[in-house]
């Protein structure tokens, strides 16, 4: 087991509906040293890529992405914001994302100022379940003609379809812990 798998076994709690609670170290209280080791590991796995921006989604991806960026030349971190508004102006890239944990659909938006064709993006998120969040982030990058160089996930639930869908699209997807069953 690697450092993250050990931590999940020690402190993770299985909830109803295939939800794993890791709020003591990942997405409520945050263990920065753990995030730093995750950054180190992603830097190894994406060593051959020239990444100049990290893209994530609020809220839980942000903390991880910020520490991971320290291992990618302190590149900027952009997070997609969730918005219920349907009156979005033309200055935004917009994608629809169904939330795994809340079961609602949000627009996720990024200002056109912060994504462009020059960007070589590493997408970072805390969990991968059905892949909706990642597909929304990929769509935002595509709208901006940016290149998705890779995708780094902390915890992939391997028994859900997201990993297969995203790998079939041809992306280098690296998950630090893959859970085969709860
Ligand atoms: P997906 O879009 O791949 O179905 O789900 C990914 C998103 O849902 C992540 O951004 C994460 O916030 C949330 N999520 C999915 N599964 C879990 C889980 O088991 N536990 C927690 N805490 N969040 C999850």
CSV table of N, CA, C and O in Angstrom, one decimal, residues 25-145:
chain,number,residue,atom,x,y,z
A,25,UNK,N,-8.8,14.3,6.6
A,25,UNK,CA,-7.4,14.6,6.0
A,25,UNK,C,-7.4,15.2,4.6
A,25,UNK,O,-6.4,15.7,4.1
A,26,UNK,N,-8.6,15.1,3.9
A,26,UNK,CA,-8.5,15.4,2.5
A,26,UNK,C,-9.5,16.6,2.1
A,26,UNK,O,-9.1,17.5,1.4
A,27,UNK,N,-10.7,16.5,2.5
A,27,UNK,CA,-11.6,17.6,1.9
A,27,UNK,C,-12.5,18.3,3.0
A,27,UNK,O,-13.5,18.9,2.6
A,28,UNK,N,-12.0,18.3,4.2
A,28,UNK,CA,-12.6,19.3,5.2
A,28,UNK,C,-11.4,19.8,6.0
A,28,UNK,O,-10.9,20.9,5.8
A,29,UNK,N,-10.9,19.0,6.9
A,29,UNK,CA,-9.6,19.2,7.5
A,29,UNK,C,-8.6,18.7,6.5
A,29,UNK,O,-8.8,17.6,5.9
A,30,UNK,N,-7.5,19.5,6.2
A,30,UNK,CA,-6.6,19.0,5.1
A,30,UNK,C,-5.2,18.8,5.7
A,30,UNK,O,-4.7,19.7,6.4
A,31,UNK,N,-4.6,17.7,5.3
A,31,UNK,CA,-3.3,17.3,5.8
A,31,UNK,C,-2.3,17.8,4.7
A,31,UNK,O,-2.2,17.2,3.6
A,32,UNK,N,-1.7,18.9,4.9
A,32,UNK,CA,-0.8,19.6,3.9
A,32,UNK,C,0.4,18.7,3.6
A,32,UNK,O,0.8,18.7,2.4
A,33,UNK,N,0.9,18.0,4.6
A,33,UNK,CA,2.1,17.2,4.3
A,33,UNK,C,1.7,16.0,3.3
A,33,UNK,O,2.4,15.7,2.4
A,34,UNK,N,0.5,15.5,3.6
A,34,UNK,CA,0.0,14.5,2.7
A,34,UNK,C,-0.2,15.0,1.2
A,34,UNK,O,0.2,14.4,0.2
A,35,UNK,N,-0.7,16.2,1.1
A,35,UNK,CA,-0.9,16.9,-0.2
A,35,UNK,C,0.5,17.1,-0.8
A,35,UNK,O,0.6,16.9,-2.1
A,36,UNK,N,1.4,17.4,0.0
A,36,UNK,CA,2.8,17.6,-0.6
A,36,UNK,C,3.4,16.3,-1.2
A,36,UNK,O,4.0,16.4,-2.2
A,37,UNK,N,3.1,15.3,-0.5
A,37,UNK,CA,3.6,14.0,-1.0
A,37,UNK,C,2.8,13.6,-2.3
A,37,UNK,O,3.4,13.0,-3.2
A,38,UNK,N,1.6,14.0,-2.3
A,38,UNK,CA,0.8,13.7,-3.5
A,38,UNK,C,1.4,14.5,-4.7
A,38,UNK,O,1.5,14.0,-5.8
A,39,UNK,N,1.7,15.8,-4.4
A,39,UNK,CA,2.3,16.6,-5.4
A,39,UNK,C,3.6,16.0,-6.0
A,39,UNK,O,3.9,16.0,-7.2
A,40,UNK,N,4.4,15.5,-5.0
A,40,UNK,CA,5.7,14.9,-5.4
A,40,UNK,C,5.5,13.7,-6.3
A,40,UNK,O,6.1,13.5,-7.3
A,41,UNK,N,4.5,12.9,-6.0
A,41,UNK,CA,4.1,11.7,-6.8
A,41,UNK,C,3.6,12.1,-8.2
A,41,UNK,O,4.0,11.5,-9.2
A,42,UNK,N,2.7,13.1,-8.2
A,42,UNK,CA,2.2,13.5,-9.5
A,42,UNK,C,3.4,14.1,-10.4
A,42,UNK,O,3.4,13.8,-11.6
A,43,UNK,N,4.3,14.8,-9.7
A,43,UNK,CA,5.4,15.3,-10.5
A,43,UNK,C,6.3,14.2,-11.1
A,43,UNK,O,6.7,14.4,-12.3
A,44,UNK,N,6.4,13.1,-10.4
A,44,UNK,CA,7.1,11.9,-11.0
A,44,UNK,C,6.3,11.4,-12.2
A,44,UNK,O,6.9,11.1,-13.2
A,45,UNK,N,5.0,11.2,-12.0
A,45,UNK,CA,4.2,10.5,-13.0
A,45,UNK,C,4.0,11.4,-14.3
A,45,UNK,O,3.8,10.8,-15.3
A,46,UNK,N,4.1,12.7,-14.1
A,46,UNK,CA,3.9,13.6,-15.3
A,46,UNK,C,5.2,14.3,-15.6
A,46,UNK,O,5.2,15.4,-16.2
A,47,UNK,N,6.4,13.6,-15.3
A,47,UNK,CA,7.7,14.3,-15.5
A,47,UNK,C,8.0,14.7,-16.9
A,47,UNK,O,8.7,15.6,-17.2
A,48,UNK,N,7.4,13.9,-17.8
A,48,UNK,CA,7.7,14.2,-19.3
A,48,UNK,C,6.8,15.2,-19.9
A,48,UNK,O,6.8,15.5,-21.1
A,49,UNK,N,5.9,15.8,-19.1
A,49,UNK,CA,4.9,16.8,-19.6
A,49,UNK,C,5.4,18.2,-19.3
A,49,UNK,O,5.9,18.4,-18.2
A,50,UNK,N,5.1,19.1,-20.2
A,50,UNK,CA,5.4,20.5,-19.8
A,50,UNK,C,4.1,21.2,-19.4
A,50,UNK,O,3.4,21.8,-20.2
A,51,UNK,N,3.8,21.1,-18.1
A,51,UNK,CA,2.6,21.7,-17.6
A,51,UNK,C,2.8,23.1,-17.2
A,51,UNK,O,3.7,23.4,-16.5
A,52,UNK,N,1.9,24.0,-17.6
A,52,UNK,CA,2.0,25.4,-17.2
A,52,UNK,C,0.8,25.9,-16.5
A,52,UNK,O,0.7,27.1,-16.2
A,53,UNK,N,-0.2,25.1,-16.3
A,53,UNK,CA,-1.4,25.5,-15.5
A,53,UNK,C,-2.1,24.3,-14.9
A,53,UNK,O,-2.1,23.2,-15.5
A,54,UNK,N,-2.7,24.5,-13.7
A,54,UNK,CA,-3.4,23.4,-13.1
A,54,UNK,C,-4.9,23.9,-13.1
A,54,UNK,O,-5.2,25.0,-12.8
A,55,UNK,N,-5.8,23.0,-13.5
A,55,UNK,CA,-7.2,23.3,-13.5
A,55,UNK,C,-7.9,22.3,-12.5
A,55,UNK,O,-7.7,21.1,-12.6
A,56,UNK,N,-8.8,22.8,-11.7
A,56,UNK,CA,-9.5,22.0,-10.7
A,56,UNK,C,-10.9,22.5,-10.6
A,56,UNK,O,-11.3,23.4,-11.4
A,57,UNK,N,-11.7,22.0,-9.7
A,57,UNK,CA,-13.1,22.4,-9.5
A,57,UNK,C,-13.4,22.6,-8.0
A,57,UNK,O,-12.8,21.9,-7.2
A,58,UNK,N,-14.2,23.7,-7.7
A,58,UNK,CA,-14.4,24.0,-6.3
A,58,UNK,C,-15.4,22.9,-5.8
A,58,UNK,O,-16.1,22.3,-6.5
A,59,UNK,N,-15.3,22.6,-4.5
A,59,UNK,CA,-14.4,23.2,-3.6
A,59,UNK,C,-13.2,22.3,-3.2
A,59,UNK,O,-12.1,22.7,-3.1
A,60,UNK,N,-13.5,21.0,-3.2
A,60,UNK,CA,-12.5,20.1,-2.6
A,60,UNK,C,-11.2,19.9,-3.4
A,60,UNK,O,-10.2,19.5,-2.9
A,61,UNK,N,-11.3,20.3,-4.7
A,61,UNK,CA,-10.0,20.1,-5.5
A,61,UNK,C,-9.0,21.2,-5.2
A,61,UNK,O,-7.8,21.0,-5.5
A,62,UNK,N,-9.5,22.4,-4.7
A,62,UNK,CA,-8.6,23.5,-4.7
A,62,UNK,C,-7.4,23.4,-3.8
A,62,UNK,O,-6.3,23.7,-4.2
A,63,UNK,N,-7.7,22.9,-2.6
A,63,UNK,CA,-6.5,22.7,-1.6
A,63,UNK,C,-5.5,21.8,-2.2
A,63,UNK,O,-4.3,22.2,-2.1
A,64,UNK,N,-5.9,20.7,-2.7
A,64,UNK,CA,-4.9,19.8,-3.3
A,64,UNK,C,-4.1,20.4,-4.4
A,64,UNK,O,-2.9,20.4,-4.5
A,65,UNK,N,-4.9,21.1,-5.3
A,65,UNK,CA,-4.3,21.7,-6.5
A,65,UNK,C,-3.2,22.7,-6.2
A,65,UNK,O,-2.2,22.8,-6.8
A,66,UNK,N,-3.5,23.5,-5.1
A,66,UNK,CA,-2.6,24.6,-4.7
A,66,UNK,C,-1.2,24.0,-4.3
A,66,UNK,O,-0.2,24.5,-4.6
A,67,UNK,N,-1.3,22.9,-3.5
A,67,UNK,CA,0.0,22.3,-3.0
A,67,UNK,C,0.7,21.6,-4.2
A,67,UNK,O,1.9,21.6,-4.3
A,68,UNK,N,-0.1,20.9,-5.0
A,68,UNK,CA,0.5,20.2,-6.1
A,68,UNK,C,1.2,21.2,-7.1
A,68,UNK,O,2.3,20.8,-7.6
A,69,UNK,N,0.7,22.4,-7.2
A,69,UNK,CA,1.3,23.4,-8.1
A,69,UNK,C,2.7,23.7,-7.7
A,69,UNK,O,3.5,24.1,-8.5
A,70,UNK,N,3.0,23.6,-6.4
A,70,UNK,CA,4.4,23.8,-5.9
A,70,UNK,C,5.4,22.9,-6.6
A,70,UNK,O,6.5,23.2,-6.6
A,71,UNK,N,4.9,21.7,-7.0
A,71,UNK,CA,5.7,20.7,-7.7
A,71,UNK,C,5.7,20.8,-9.2
A,71,UNK,O,6.4,20.0,-9.9
A,72,UNK,N,5.0,21.8,-9.7
A,72,UNK,CA,5.0,22.1,-11.1
A,72,UNK,C,5.4,23.5,-11.4
A,72,UNK,O,4.7,24.3,-12.1
A,73,UNK,N,6.5,23.9,-10.8
A,73,UNK,CA,7.0,25.3,-11.1
A,73,UNK,C,6.2,26.4,-10.6
A,73,UNK,O,6.2,27.5,-11.1
A,74,UNK,N,5.4,26.2,-9.5
A,74,UNK,CA,4.5,27.2,-9.0
A,74,UNK,C,3.6,27.8,-10.1
A,74,UNK,O,3.3,29.0,-10.1
A,75,UNK,N,3.1,26.9,-11.0
A,75,UNK,CA,2.3,27.4,-12.1
A,75,UNK,C,0.9,27.9,-11.5
A,75,UNK,O,0.5,27.5,-10.4
A,76,UNK,N,0.2,28.7,-12.2
A,76,UNK,CA,-1.1,29.2,-11.7
A,76,UNK,C,-2.1,28.0,-11.5
A,76,UNK,O,-2.1,27.1,-12.3
A,77,UNK,N,-3.0,28.2,-10.6
A,77,UNK,CA,-4.1,27.2,-10.4
A,77,UNK,C,-5.4,27.9,-10.7
A,77,UNK,O,-5.7,29.0,-10.1
A,78,UNK,N,-6.2,27.4,-11.6
A,78,UNK,CA,-7.5,27.9,-11.9
A,78,UNK,C,-8.5,26.9,-11.4
A,78,UNK,O,-8.4,25.7,-11.7
A,79,UNK,N,-9.6,27.4,-10.7
A,79,UNK,CA,-10.6,26.5,-10.3
A,79,UNK,C,-11.9,26.9,-11.0
A,79,UNK,O,-12.3,28.0,-11.1
A,80,UNK,N,-12.6,25.8,-11.5
A,80,UNK,CA,-13.9,26.1,-12.1
A,80,UNK,C,-14.9,26.3,-11.0
A,80,UNK,O,-14.9,25.6,-10.0
A,81,UNK,N,-15.7,27.4,-11.2
A,81,UNK,CA,-16.7,27.7,-10.2
A,81,UNK,C,-18.1,27.1,-10.5
A,81,UNK,O,-18.4,27.0,-11.7
A,82,UNK,N,-18.8,26.6,-9.5
A,82,UNK,CA,-20.1,26.1,-9.7
A,82,UNK,C,-21.1,27.3,-9.7
A,82,UNK,O,-21.1,28.1,-8.8
A,83,UNK,N,-22.0,27.3,-10.7
A,83,UNK,CA,-22.9,28.4,-10.8
A,83,UNK,C,-24.3,27.9,-11.1
A,83,UNK,O,-24.4,27.1,-12.1
A,84,UNK,N,-25.3,28.3,-10.4
A,84,UNK,CA,-26.7,27.9,-10.8
A,84,UNK,C,-27.3,28.8,-11.8
A,84,UNK,O,-28.4,28.6,-12.3
A,85,UNK,N,-26.6,30.0,-12.0
A,85,UNK,CA,-27.2,31.0,-12.9
A,85,UNK,C,-27.3,30.5,-14.3
A,85,UNK,O,-26.4,29.8,-14.8
A,86,UNK,N,-28.4,30.8,-15.0
A,86,UNK,CA,-28.4,30.4,-16.4
A,86,UNK,C,-28.1,31.7,-17.3
A,86,UNK,O,-27.9,31.6,-18.5
A,87,UNK,N,-28.0,32.8,-16.6
A,87,UNK,CA,-27.7,34.0,-17.4
A,87,UNK,C,-26.2,34.3,-17.3
A,87,UNK,O,-25.8,35.3,-16.7
A,88,UNK,N,-25.5,33.5,-18.0
A,88,UNK,CA,-24.0,33.7,-17.9
A,88,UNK,C,-23.6,34.5,-19.1
A,88,UNK,O,-24.1,34.3,-20.2
A,89,UNK,N,-22.7,35.4,-18.9
A,89,UNK,CA,-22.3,36.3,-20.0
A,89,UNK,C,-21.3,35.6,-20.9
A,89,UNK,O,-20.8,34.5,-20.6
A,90,UNK,N,-20.9,36.2,-22.0
A,90,UNK,CA,-20.1,35.5,-23.0
A,90,UNK,C,-18.6,35.5,-22.6
A,90,UNK,O,-17.8,35.0,-23.3
A,91,UNK,N,-18.3,36.0,-21.4
A,91,UNK,CA,-16.9,36.1,-21.0
A,91,UNK,C,-16.4,34.8,-20.3
A,91,UNK,O,-15.3,34.7,-19.7
A,92,UNK,N,-17.3,33.8,-20.2
A,92,UNK,CA,-17.1,32.6,-19.5
A,92,UNK,C,-17.1,31.4,-20.4
A,92,UNK,O,-17.9,31.3,-21.3
A,93,UNK,N,-16.3,30.4,-20.1
A,93,UNK,CA,-16.4,29.1,-20.7
A,93,UNK,C,-17.4,28.3,-19.7
A,93,UNK,O,-17.2,28.5,-18.5
A,94,UNK,N,-18.3,27.6,-20.2
A,94,UNK,CA,-19.4,26.9,-19.4
A,94,UNK,C,-19.5,25.5,-19.8
A,94,UNK,O,-19.4,25.1,-20.9
A,95,UNK,N,-19.6,24.6,-18.7
A,95,UNK,CA,-19.9,23.2,-19.0
A,95,UNK,C,-20.9,22.8,-17.9
A,95,UNK,O,-21.0,23.4,-16.8
A,96,UNK,N,-21.6,21.7,-18.2
A,96,UNK,CA,-22.6,21.2,-17.2
A,96,UNK,C,-22.0,20.0,-16.5
A,96,UNK,O,-21.4,19.1,-17.1
A,97,UNK,N,-22.2,20.0,-15.2
A,97,UNK,CA,-21.6,18.8,-14.4
A,97,UNK,C,-22.7,18.4,-13.4
A,97,UNK,O,-23.3,19.1,-12.7
A,98,UNK,N,-22.9,17.0,-13.4
A,98,UNK,CA,-23.8,16.5,-12.4
A,98,UNK,C,-23.0,16.1,-11.2
A,98,UNK,O,-22.0,15.4,-11.3
A,99,UNK,N,-23.5,16.6,-10.0
A,99,UNK,CA,-22.7,16.3,-8.8
A,99,UNK,C,-23.0,14.9,-8.3
A,99,UNK,O,-24.1,14.5,-8.2
A,100,UNK,N,-21.9,14.1,-8.1
A,100,UNK,CA,-22.0,12.8,-7.6
A,100,UNK,C,-22.6,12.8,-6.1
A,100,UNK,O,-23.5,12.0,-5.8
A,101,UNK,N,-22.1,13.7,-5.3
A,101,UNK,CA,-22.5,13.7,-3.9
A,101,UNK,C,-23.8,14.4,-3.7
A,101,UNK,O,-24.6,14.0,-2.8
A,102,UNK,N,-24.2,15.4,-4.5
A,102,UNK,CA,-25.4,16.1,-4.2
A,102,UNK,C,-26.5,15.8,-5.3
A,102,UNK,O,-27.7,16.3,-5.1
A,103,UNK,N,-26.2,15.1,-6.3
A,103,UNK,CA,-27.1,14.7,-7.3
A,103,UNK,C,-27.8,15.8,-8.1
A,103,UNK,O,-28.9,15.6,-8.7
A,104,UNK,N,-27.3,17.0,-8.0
A,104,UNK,CA,-27.9,18.1,-8.8
A,104,UNK,C,-26.9,18.4,-10.0
A,104,UNK,O,-25.8,18.0,-10.0
A,105,UNK,N,-27.5,19.2,-10.9
A,105,UNK,CA,-26.6,19.6,-12.0
A,105,UNK,C,-26.2,21.1,-11.9
A,105,UNK,O,-27.1,22.0,-11.6
A,106,UNK,N,-25.0,21.4,-12.0
A,106,UNK,CA,-24.5,22.7,-12.0
A,106,UNK,C,-23.8,23.1,-13.3
A,106,UNK,O,-23.3,22.2,-13.9
A,107,UNK,N,-23.9,24.4,-13.6
A,107,UNK,CA,-23.0,24.9,-14.6
A,107,UNK,C,-21.7,25.1,-13.9
A,107,UNK,O,-21.6,25.6,-12.8
A,108,UNK,N,-20.6,24.7,-14.6
A,108,UNK,CA,-19.3,25.1,-14.0
A,108,UNK,C,-18.7,26.1,-15.0
A,108,UNK,O,-18.8,25.9,-16.2
A,109,UNK,N,-18.1,27.1,-14.5
A,109,UNK,CA,-17.6,28.2,-15.3
A,109,UNK,C,-16.2,28.6,-15.0
A,109,UNK,O,-15.7,28.5,-13.9
A,110,UNK,N,-15.5,29.0,-16.1
A,110,UNK,CA,-14.1,29.6,-15.9
A,110,UNK,C,-14.1,30.9,-16.8
A,110,UNK,O,-14.6,30.8,-17.9
A,111,UNK,N,-13.6,31.9,-16.3
A,111,UNK,CA,-13.5,33.1,-17.1
A,111,UNK,C,-12.5,32.9,-18.2
A,111,UNK,O,-11.5,32.3,-18.1
A,112,UNK,N,-12.9,33.5,-19.4
A,112,UNK,CA,-12.1,33.3,-20.6
A,112,UNK,C,-10.7,33.9,-20.4
A,112,UNK,O,-9.7,33.6,-21.1
A,113,UNK,N,-10.6,34.8,-19.4
A,113,UNK,CA,-9.3,35.4,-19.1
A,113,UNK,C,-8.2,34.4,-18.7
A,113,UNK,O,-7.0,34.6,-18.8
A,114,UNK,N,-8.7,33.3,-18.1
A,114,UNK,CA,-7.8,32.4,-17.3
A,114,UNK,C,-7.5,31.1,-18.0
A,114,UNK,O,-6.8,30.2,-17.4
A,115,UNK,N,-8.1,30.9,-19.2
A,115,UNK,CA,-7.8,29.6,-20.0
A,115,UNK,C,-7.6,30.0,-21.4
A,115,UNK,O,-8.4,30.8,-22.0
A,116,UNK,N,-6.5,29.5,-22.0
A,116,UNK,CA,-6.3,29.9,-23.4
A,116,UNK,C,-5.5,28.8,-24.1
A,116,UNK,O,-5.1,27.8,-23.5
A,117,UNK,N,-5.3,29.0,-25.4
A,117,UNK,CA,-4.7,28.0,-26.3
A,117,UNK,C,-3.2,27.7,-25.9
A,117,UNK,O,-2.7,26.7,-26.3
A,118,UNK,N,-2.7,28.6,-25.2
A,118,UNK,CA,-1.3,28.4,-24.7
A,118,UNK,C,-1.1,27.5,-23.5
A,118,UNK,O,0.0,27.2,-23.1
A,119,UNK,N,-2.3,27.2,-22.9
A,119,UNK,CA,-2.2,26.4,-21.6
A,119,UNK,C,-2.1,24.9,-21.9
A,119,UNK,O,-2.8,24.3,-22.7
A,120,UNK,N,-1.1,24.4,-21.1
A,120,UNK,CA,-0.9,22.9,-21.1
A,120,UNK,C,-1.2,22.5,-19.7
A,120,UNK,O,-0.5,22.7,-18.7
A,121,UNK,N,-2.4,21.9,-19.6
A,121,UNK,CA,-3.1,21.8,-18.4
A,121,UNK,C,-2.9,20.4,-17.7
A,121,UNK,O,-3.0,19.4,-18.3
A,122,UNK,N,-2.7,20.4,-16.4
A,122,UNK,CA,-2.9,19.3,-15.5
A,122,UNK,C,-4.2,19.5,-14.8
A,122,UNK,O,-4.3,20.4,-14.0
A,123,UNK,N,-5.1,18.6,-14.9
A,123,UNK,CA,-6.4,18.6,-14.2
A,123,UNK,C,-6.2,17.8,-12.9
A,123,UNK,O,-5.7,16.7,-12.9
A,124,UNK,N,-6.6,18.4,-11.8
A,124,UNK,CA,-6.5,17.8,-10.5
A,124,UNK,C,-7.9,17.8,-9.8
A,124,UNK,O,-8.6,18.7,-9.8
A,125,UNK,N,-8.2,16.6,-9.2
A,125,UNK,CA,-9.4,16.6,-8.3
A,125,UNK,C,-9.2,15.6,-7.2
A,125,UNK,O,-8.3,14.7,-7.3
A,126,UNK,N,-10.1,15.7,-6.2
A,126,UNK,CA,-10.0,14.8,-5.1
A,126,UNK,C,-10.5,13.4,-5.4
A,126,UNK,O,-9.8,12.4,-5.1
A,127,UNK,N,-11.6,13.3,-6.0
A,127,UNK,CA,-12.3,11.9,-6.3
A,127,UNK,C,-12.6,11.8,-7.7
A,127,UNK,O,-12.9,12.7,-8.5
A,128,UNK,N,-12.6,10.5,-8.2
A,128,UNK,CA,-13.2,10.2,-9.5
A,128,UNK,C,-14.2,9.1,-9.3
A,128,UNK,O,-13.8,8.0,-8.7
A,129,UNK,N,-15.4,9.4,-9.6
A,129,UNK,CA,-16.5,8.3,-9.5
A,129,UNK,C,-17.0,8.0,-10.9
A,129,UNK,O,-16.5,7.2,-11.6
A,130,UNK,N,-18.0,8.8,-11.3
A,130,UNK,CA,-18.6,8.5,-12.7
A,130,UNK,C,-17.9,9.3,-13.8
A,130,UNK,O,-18.2,9.2,-14.9
A,131,UNK,N,-17.1,10.3,-13.3
A,131,UNK,CA,-16.3,11.0,-14.3
A,131,UNK,C,-17.0,12.3,-14.8
A,131,UNK,O,-16.5,13.0,-15.7
A,132,UNK,N,-18.1,12.7,-14.2
A,132,UNK,CA,-18.8,13.9,-14.7
A,132,UNK,C,-18.0,15.1,-14.5
A,132,UNK,O,-17.9,16.0,-15.3
A,133,UNK,N,-17.4,15.2,-13.3
A,133,UNK,CA,-16.6,16.5,-13.0
A,133,UNK,C,-15.5,16.6,-14.0
A,133,UNK,O,-15.2,17.6,-14.5
A,134,UNK,N,-14.8,15.4,-14.2
A,134,UNK,CA,-13.6,15.5,-15.2
A,134,UNK,C,-14.1,15.8,-16.6
A,134,UNK,O,-13.4,16.6,-17.3
A,135,UNK,N,-15.2,15.3,-17.0
A,135,UNK,CA,-15.7,15.6,-18.3
A,135,UNK,C,-16.0,17.0,-18.5
A,135,UNK,O,-15.7,17.7,-19.5
A,136,UNK,N,-16.6,17.6,-17.4
A,136,UNK,CA,-16.8,19.1,-17.5
A,136,UNK,C,-15.6,19.9,-17.6
A,136,UNK,O,-15.5,20.8,-18.4
A,137,UNK,N,-14.5,19.5,-16.8
A,137,UNK,CA,-13.3,20.2,-16.8
A,137,UNK,C,-12.6,20.1,-18.2
A,137,UNK,O,-12.0,21.0,-18.7
A,138,UNK,N,-12.7,18.9,-18.8
A,138,UNK,CA,-12.1,18.6,-20.1
A,138,UNK,C,-12.8,19.5,-21.1
A,138,UNK,O,-12.2,20.1,-22.0
A,139,UNK,N,-14.1,19.6,-21.0
A,139,UNK,CA,-14.9,20.4,-21.9
A,139,UNK,C,-14.5,21.9,-21.8
A,139,UNK,O,-14.3,22.6,-22.9
A,140,UNK,N,-14.3,22.4,-20.6
A,140,UNK,CA,-13.8,23.8,-20.4
A,140,UNK,C,-12.5,24.0,-21.1
A,140,UNK,O,-12.3,25.0,-21.8
A,141,UNK,N,-11.6,23.1,-21.0
A,141,UNK,CA,-10.2,23.2,-21.6
A,141,UNK,C,-10.4,23.2,-23.1
A,141,UNK,O,-9.7,23.9,-23.8
A,142,UNK,N,-11.3,22.3,-23.6
A,142,UNK,CA,-11.5,22.2,-25.1
A,142,UNK,C,-12.0,23.5,-25.6
A,142,UNK,O,-11.6,24.0,-26.7
A,143,UNK,N,-13.0,24.1,-24.9
A,143,UNK,CA,-13.6,25.4,-25.3
A,143,UNK,C,-12.5,26.4,-25.5
A,143,UNK,O,-12.6,27.3,-26.3
A,144,UNK,N,-11.5,26.3,-24.6
A,144,UNK,CA,-10.4,27.3,-24.7
A,144,UNK,C,-9.3,26.9,-25.6
A,144,UNK,O,-8.3,27.7,-25.7
A,145,UNK,N,-9.4,25.8,-26.3
A,145,UNK,CA,-8.4,25.3,-27.2
A,145,UNK,C,-7.1,25.0,-26.4
A,145,UNK,O,-6.0,25.0,-27.0
